[in-house]
Every structure is written in structure tokens, then in C-alpha cells.
Amino acid sequence: MSALSRVHVYYLIVRCLQIDTPEGGGRTPLMYAAARSPLEMITLLLEAGAAVTVWDQRGRTAYHHAIRARNGPALRALLRYWPRPLFAEWRHHRRAH
């Protein structure tokens, strides 16, 4: 999937689709956006309720995808929406595997 366009994001939001529906490799639209899209797309997804703590098949969240892409603005946006404490879910996820 290429970078999300504004049209794709608006379509997801307006149609009230499951915004966290995974695609290839278990990645969600937010994960793709964190790696490849401008901050505006990430913000639209977050404001529409996209979950930041969803894991793909490799155990990565949108935050991990933003780190790998070196997308600083995405990292800051994702941290604003990340539930506290930051790593509690990560510890639980790692113990479960």
C-alpha cells in the first residue's frame, strides 16, 4: 500500500469503516500513515479514533513504524495519543508470546 492520500483517509472516516482493520502483515492504516504519510493524515486518523496500541504480525505498532521511517512529527503525534503508562501494554504483549 502506498502512502495514504487525503481521499483515502476521508473515505475511511466518512464511511465509518473500521479504521483499525488490518491489511497485509496485520498493518493498519495508521501504521502505513506513520511510515509514509504527512502529519495531516496521521492526525486525521488519530482524531477519528485510530488505535495507537494495535500490534501487527511482527509485534510492531504505528509508533514502531514511525521510528523505522524516522518520522519525528508522526512520533510526537502518536505519543500524544498513547495511553499511559507508555510501556505497560508492551510488557504485557511480550509476556504473552
Short mmCIF file of N, CA and C in Angstrom, two decimals:
data_model
loop_
_atom_site.label_atom_id
_atom_site.label_comp_id
_atom_site.label_asym_id
_atom_site.label_seq_id
_atom_site.Cartn_x
_atom_site.Cartn_y
_atom_site.Cartn_z
N MET A 1 0.85 -1.18 0.00
CA MET A 1 0.00 0.00 0.00
C MET A 1 0.89 1.23 0.00
N SER A 2 0.60 2.15 -0.87
CA SER A 2 1.37 3.39 -0.91
C SER A 2 0.88 4.31 0.20
N ALA A 3 1.52 5.46 0.28
CA ALA A 3 1.13 6.42 1.31
C ALA A 3 -0.36 6.72 1.20
N LEU A 4 -0.97 6.90 2.34
CA LEU A 4 -2.40 7.22 2.35
C LEU A 4 -2.62 8.61 1.82
N SER A 5 -3.59 8.75 0.96
CA SER A 5 -3.94 10.07 0.46
C SER A 5 -5.06 10.64 1.33
N ARG A 6 -5.25 11.93 1.20
CA ARG A 6 -6.32 12.61 1.95
C ARG A 6 -7.66 11.97 1.61
N VAL A 7 -7.86 11.60 0.36
CA VAL A 7 -9.12 10.98 -0.07
C VAL A 7 -9.34 9.66 0.65
N HIS A 8 -8.31 8.83 0.75
CA HIS A 8 -8.44 7.55 1.44
C HIS A 8 -8.83 7.74 2.90
N VAL A 9 -8.17 8.69 3.56
CA VAL A 9 -8.44 8.92 4.98
C VAL A 9 -9.85 9.44 5.18
N TYR A 10 -10.25 10.42 4.38
CA TYR A 10 -11.62 10.94 4.50
C TYR A 10 -12.65 9.84 4.23
N TYR A 11 -12.36 9.00 3.26
CA TYR A 11 -13.28 7.90 2.96
C TYR A 11 -13.43 6.98 4.17
N LEU A 12 -12.31 6.62 4.81
CA LEU A 12 -12.39 5.77 6.00
C LEU A 12 -13.24 6.41 7.09
N ILE A 13 -13.03 7.70 7.29
CA ILE A 13 -13.72 8.40 8.37
C ILE A 13 -15.20 8.62 8.03
N VAL A 14 -15.48 9.13 6.85
CA VAL A 14 -16.86 9.46 6.47
C VAL A 14 -17.72 8.21 6.39
N ARG A 15 -17.18 7.13 5.88
CA ARG A 15 -17.94 5.89 5.73
C ARG A 15 -18.05 5.13 7.04
N CYS A 16 -17.42 5.63 8.10
CA CYS A 16 -17.47 5.00 9.42
C CYS A 16 -17.01 3.54 9.36
N LEU A 17 -16.03 3.30 8.56
CA LEU A 17 -15.48 1.95 8.48
C LEU A 17 -14.62 1.67 9.70
N GLN A 18 -14.31 0.43 9.90
CA GLN A 18 -13.41 0.07 10.97
C GLN A 18 -12.03 0.63 10.63
N ILE A 19 -11.67 1.68 11.29
CA ILE A 19 -10.44 2.40 10.95
C ILE A 19 -9.20 1.59 11.32
N ASP A 20 -9.35 0.58 12.16
CA ASP A 20 -8.21 -0.24 12.57
C ASP A 20 -8.18 -1.60 11.88
N THR A 21 -8.91 -1.75 10.80
CA THR A 21 -8.92 -3.02 10.08
C THR A 21 -7.55 -3.27 9.48
N PRO A 22 -6.92 -4.39 9.84
CA PRO A 22 -5.57 -4.66 9.33
C PRO A 22 -5.58 -5.13 7.88
N GLU A 23 -4.46 -4.88 7.22
CA GLU A 23 -4.26 -5.37 5.86
C GLU A 23 -3.07 -6.32 5.88
N GLY A 24 -2.27 -6.31 4.82
CA GLY A 24 -1.13 -7.21 4.73
C GLY A 24 -0.19 -7.10 5.92
N GLY A 25 0.14 -8.23 6.50
CA GLY A 25 1.04 -8.25 7.65
C GLY A 25 0.41 -7.73 8.92
N GLY A 26 -0.90 -7.54 8.90
CA GLY A 26 -1.59 -7.05 10.10
C GLY A 26 -1.47 -5.56 10.30
N ARG A 27 -0.98 -4.83 9.30
CA ARG A 27 -0.79 -3.39 9.43
C ARG A 27 -2.11 -2.64 9.22
N THR A 28 -2.30 -1.62 10.04
CA THR A 28 -3.49 -0.77 9.96
C THR A 28 -3.19 0.48 9.15
N PRO A 29 -4.23 1.21 8.73
CA PRO A 29 -3.97 2.47 8.03
C PRO A 29 -3.07 3.42 8.82
N LEU A 30 -3.21 3.44 10.15
CA LEU A 30 -2.36 4.32 10.96
C LEU A 30 -0.90 3.90 10.86
N MET A 31 -0.64 2.61 10.81
CA MET A 31 0.75 2.14 10.69
C MET A 31 1.35 2.57 9.35
N TYR A 32 0.57 2.43 8.28
CA TYR A 32 1.04 2.88 6.97
C TYR A 32 1.28 4.39 6.98
N ALA A 33 0.35 5.12 7.57
CA ALA A 33 0.48 6.57 7.60
C ALA A 33 1.69 7.00 8.41
N ALA A 34 1.93 6.34 9.53
CA ALA A 34 3.07 6.69 10.39
C ALA A 34 4.40 6.54 9.65
N ALA A 35 4.44 5.61 8.72
CA ALA A 35 5.68 5.37 7.99
C ALA A 35 5.79 6.20 6.72
N ARG A 36 4.66 6.59 6.12
CA ARG A 36 4.76 7.13 4.77
C ARG A 36 3.95 8.39 4.48
N SER A 37 3.12 8.82 5.39
CA SER A 37 2.21 9.92 5.06
C SER A 37 2.54 11.18 5.85
N PRO A 38 2.06 12.32 5.36
CA PRO A 38 2.27 13.57 6.09
C PRO A 38 1.51 13.59 7.41
N LEU A 39 1.93 14.46 8.28
CA LEU A 39 1.34 14.58 9.61
C LEU A 39 -0.17 14.78 9.56
N GLU A 40 -0.66 15.50 8.57
CA GLU A 40 -2.10 15.76 8.44
C GLU A 40 -2.90 14.45 8.39
N MET A 41 -2.40 13.46 7.66
CA MET A 41 -3.10 12.18 7.54
C MET A 41 -3.09 11.43 8.88
N ILE A 42 -1.97 11.47 9.55
CA ILE A 42 -1.84 10.79 10.84
C ILE A 42 -2.80 11.43 11.85
N THR A 43 -2.83 12.76 11.85
CA THR A 43 -3.72 13.48 12.77
C THR A 43 -5.18 13.16 12.49
N LEU A 44 -5.56 13.12 11.22
CA LEU A 44 -6.95 12.78 10.87
C LEU A 44 -7.32 11.39 11.39
N LEU A 45 -6.44 10.43 11.21
CA LEU A 45 -6.71 9.07 11.69
C LEU A 45 -6.81 9.03 13.22
N LEU A 46 -5.89 9.71 13.89
CA LEU A 46 -5.91 9.72 15.35
C LEU A 46 -7.17 10.39 15.88
N GLU A 47 -7.55 11.51 15.30
CA GLU A 47 -8.76 12.21 15.74
C GLU A 47 -10.02 11.40 15.45
N ALA A 48 -9.96 10.53 14.45
CA ALA A 48 -11.11 9.68 14.13
C ALA A 48 -11.15 8.43 15.01
N GLY A 49 -10.16 8.27 15.88
CA GLY A 49 -10.19 7.16 16.83
C GLY A 49 -9.31 5.98 16.49
N ALA A 50 -8.38 6.13 15.56
CA ALA A 50 -7.47 5.03 15.24
C ALA A 50 -6.67 4.66 16.49
N ALA A 51 -6.57 3.37 16.74
CA ALA A 51 -5.87 2.88 17.93
C ALA A 51 -4.36 2.89 17.71
N VAL A 52 -3.64 3.46 18.66
CA VAL A 52 -2.18 3.52 18.56
C VAL A 52 -1.52 2.28 19.13
N THR A 53 -2.25 1.47 19.88
CA THR A 53 -1.65 0.32 20.54
C THR A 53 -1.92 -1.01 19.85
N VAL A 54 -2.40 -0.97 18.61
CA VAL A 54 -2.64 -2.20 17.86
C VAL A 54 -1.30 -2.71 17.35
N TRP A 55 -1.11 -4.04 17.42
CA TRP A 55 0.15 -4.66 17.00
C TRP A 55 -0.03 -5.35 15.66
N ASP A 56 0.97 -5.25 14.79
CA ASP A 56 0.93 -6.01 13.54
C ASP A 56 1.47 -7.41 13.79
N GLN A 57 1.63 -8.21 12.74
CA GLN A 57 2.07 -9.61 12.91
C GLN A 57 3.51 -9.72 13.39
N ARG A 58 4.27 -8.66 13.29
CA ARG A 58 5.65 -8.66 13.78
C ARG A 58 5.78 -8.02 15.16
N GLY A 59 4.64 -7.69 15.76
CA GLY A 59 4.67 -7.11 17.10
C GLY A 59 4.99 -5.62 17.10
N ARG A 60 4.74 -4.94 15.99
CA ARG A 60 5.02 -3.51 15.90
C ARG A 60 3.73 -2.70 15.90
N THR A 61 3.81 -1.52 16.50
CA THR A 61 2.70 -0.57 16.49
C THR A 61 3.00 0.51 15.48
N ALA A 62 2.07 1.45 15.31
CA ALA A 62 2.31 2.60 14.44
C ALA A 62 3.54 3.38 14.90
N TYR A 63 3.75 3.41 16.21
CA TYR A 63 4.91 4.09 16.77
C TYR A 63 6.21 3.47 16.25
N HIS A 64 6.27 2.14 16.22
CA HIS A 64 7.46 1.45 15.70
C HIS A 64 7.68 1.77 14.22
N HIS A 65 6.58 1.81 13.46
CA HIS A 65 6.69 2.12 12.03
C HIS A 65 7.20 3.55 11.82
N ALA A 66 6.76 4.48 12.66
CA ALA A 66 7.24 5.87 12.56
C ALA A 66 8.73 5.95 12.91
N ILE A 67 9.15 5.19 13.91
CA ILE A 67 10.57 5.17 14.28
C ILE A 67 11.41 4.66 13.12
N ARG A 68 11.00 3.55 12.52
CA ARG A 68 11.75 2.97 11.41
C ARG A 68 11.82 3.93 10.22
N ALA A 69 10.78 4.75 10.04
CA ALA A 69 10.75 5.71 8.93
C ALA A 69 11.42 7.04 9.31
N ARG A 70 11.84 7.14 10.57
CA ARG A 70 12.45 8.38 11.09
C ARG A 70 11.52 9.57 10.89
N ASN A 71 10.26 9.33 11.22
CA ASN A 71 9.22 10.34 11.05
C ASN A 71 8.94 11.01 12.40
N GLY A 72 9.74 12.01 12.73
CA GLY A 72 9.63 12.71 14.01
C GLY A 72 8.27 13.30 14.28
N PRO A 73 7.66 14.03 13.32
CA PRO A 73 6.33 14.59 13.58
C PRO A 73 5.29 13.50 13.89
N ALA A 74 5.38 12.37 13.20
CA ALA A 74 4.46 11.26 13.48
C ALA A 74 4.67 10.73 14.89
N LEU A 75 5.92 10.58 15.30
CA LEU A 75 6.22 10.09 16.65
C LEU A 75 5.60 10.99 17.71
N ARG A 76 5.77 12.29 17.55
CA ARG A 76 5.20 13.22 18.52
C ARG A 76 3.67 13.13 18.56
N ALA A 77 3.05 13.02 17.39
CA ALA A 77 1.58 12.91 17.34
C ALA A 77 1.11 11.62 18.01
N LEU A 78 1.79 10.52 17.73
CA LEU A 78 1.40 9.23 18.30
C LEU A 78 1.58 9.22 19.81
N LEU A 79 2.63 9.84 20.30
CA LEU A 79 2.84 9.90 21.75
C LEU A 79 1.74 10.67 22.46
N ARG A 80 1.20 11.69 21.80
CA ARG A 80 0.11 12.45 22.42
C ARG A 80 -1.14 11.59 22.61
N TYR A 81 -1.31 10.58 21.77
CA TYR A 81 -2.49 9.72 21.85
C TYR A 81 -2.21 8.39 22.55
N TRP A 82 -0.96 8.12 22.90
CA TRP A 82 -0.61 6.84 23.53
C TRP A 82 -1.11 6.84 24.96
N PRO A 83 -1.79 5.77 25.38
CA PRO A 83 -2.28 5.70 26.78
C PRO A 83 -1.11 5.59 27.75
N ARG A 84 -1.32 6.02 28.94
CA ARG A 84 -0.28 5.94 29.97
C ARG A 84 -0.56 4.77 30.88
N PRO A 85 0.38 4.11 31.47
CA PRO A 85 1.81 4.27 31.27
C PRO A 85 2.24 3.74 29.91
N LEU A 86 3.26 4.34 29.36
CA LEU A 86 3.67 4.09 27.98
C LEU A 86 3.99 2.64 27.68
N PHE A 87 4.71 1.96 28.54
CA PHE A 87 5.18 0.63 28.20
C PHE A 87 4.44 -0.51 28.90
N ALA A 88 3.38 -0.21 29.61
CA ALA A 88 2.64 -1.26 30.31
C ALA A 88 2.10 -2.31 29.34
N GLU A 89 1.53 -1.87 28.23
CA GLU A 89 0.98 -2.80 27.26
C GLU A 89 2.09 -3.60 26.58
N TRP A 90 3.22 -2.96 26.33
CA TRP A 90 4.35 -3.65 25.70
C TRP A 90 4.82 -4.81 26.57
N ARG A 91 4.95 -4.57 27.87
CA ARG A 91 5.38 -5.64 28.78
C ARG A 91 4.39 -6.79 28.77
N HIS A 92 3.10 -6.46 28.77
CA HIS A 92 2.07 -7.49 28.75
C HIS A 92 2.14 -8.27 27.43
N HIS A 93 2.32 -7.57 26.32
CA HIS A 93 2.39 -8.21 24.99
C HIS A 93 3.57 -9.16 24.93
N ARG A 94 4.71 -8.77 25.42
CA ARG A 94 5.91 -9.60 25.37
C ARG A 94 5.77 -10.85 26.23
N ARG A 95 5.12 -10.74 27.36
CA ARG A 95 4.92 -11.91 28.24
C ARG A 95 3.99 -12.93 27.61
N ALA A 96 3.06 -12.43 26.79
CA ALA A 96 2.06 -13.32 26.21
C ALA A 96 2.64 -14.19 25.09
N HIS A 97 3.81 -13.85 24.58
CA HIS A 97 4.40 -14.60 23.46
C HIS A 97 5.51 -15.49 23.89
#
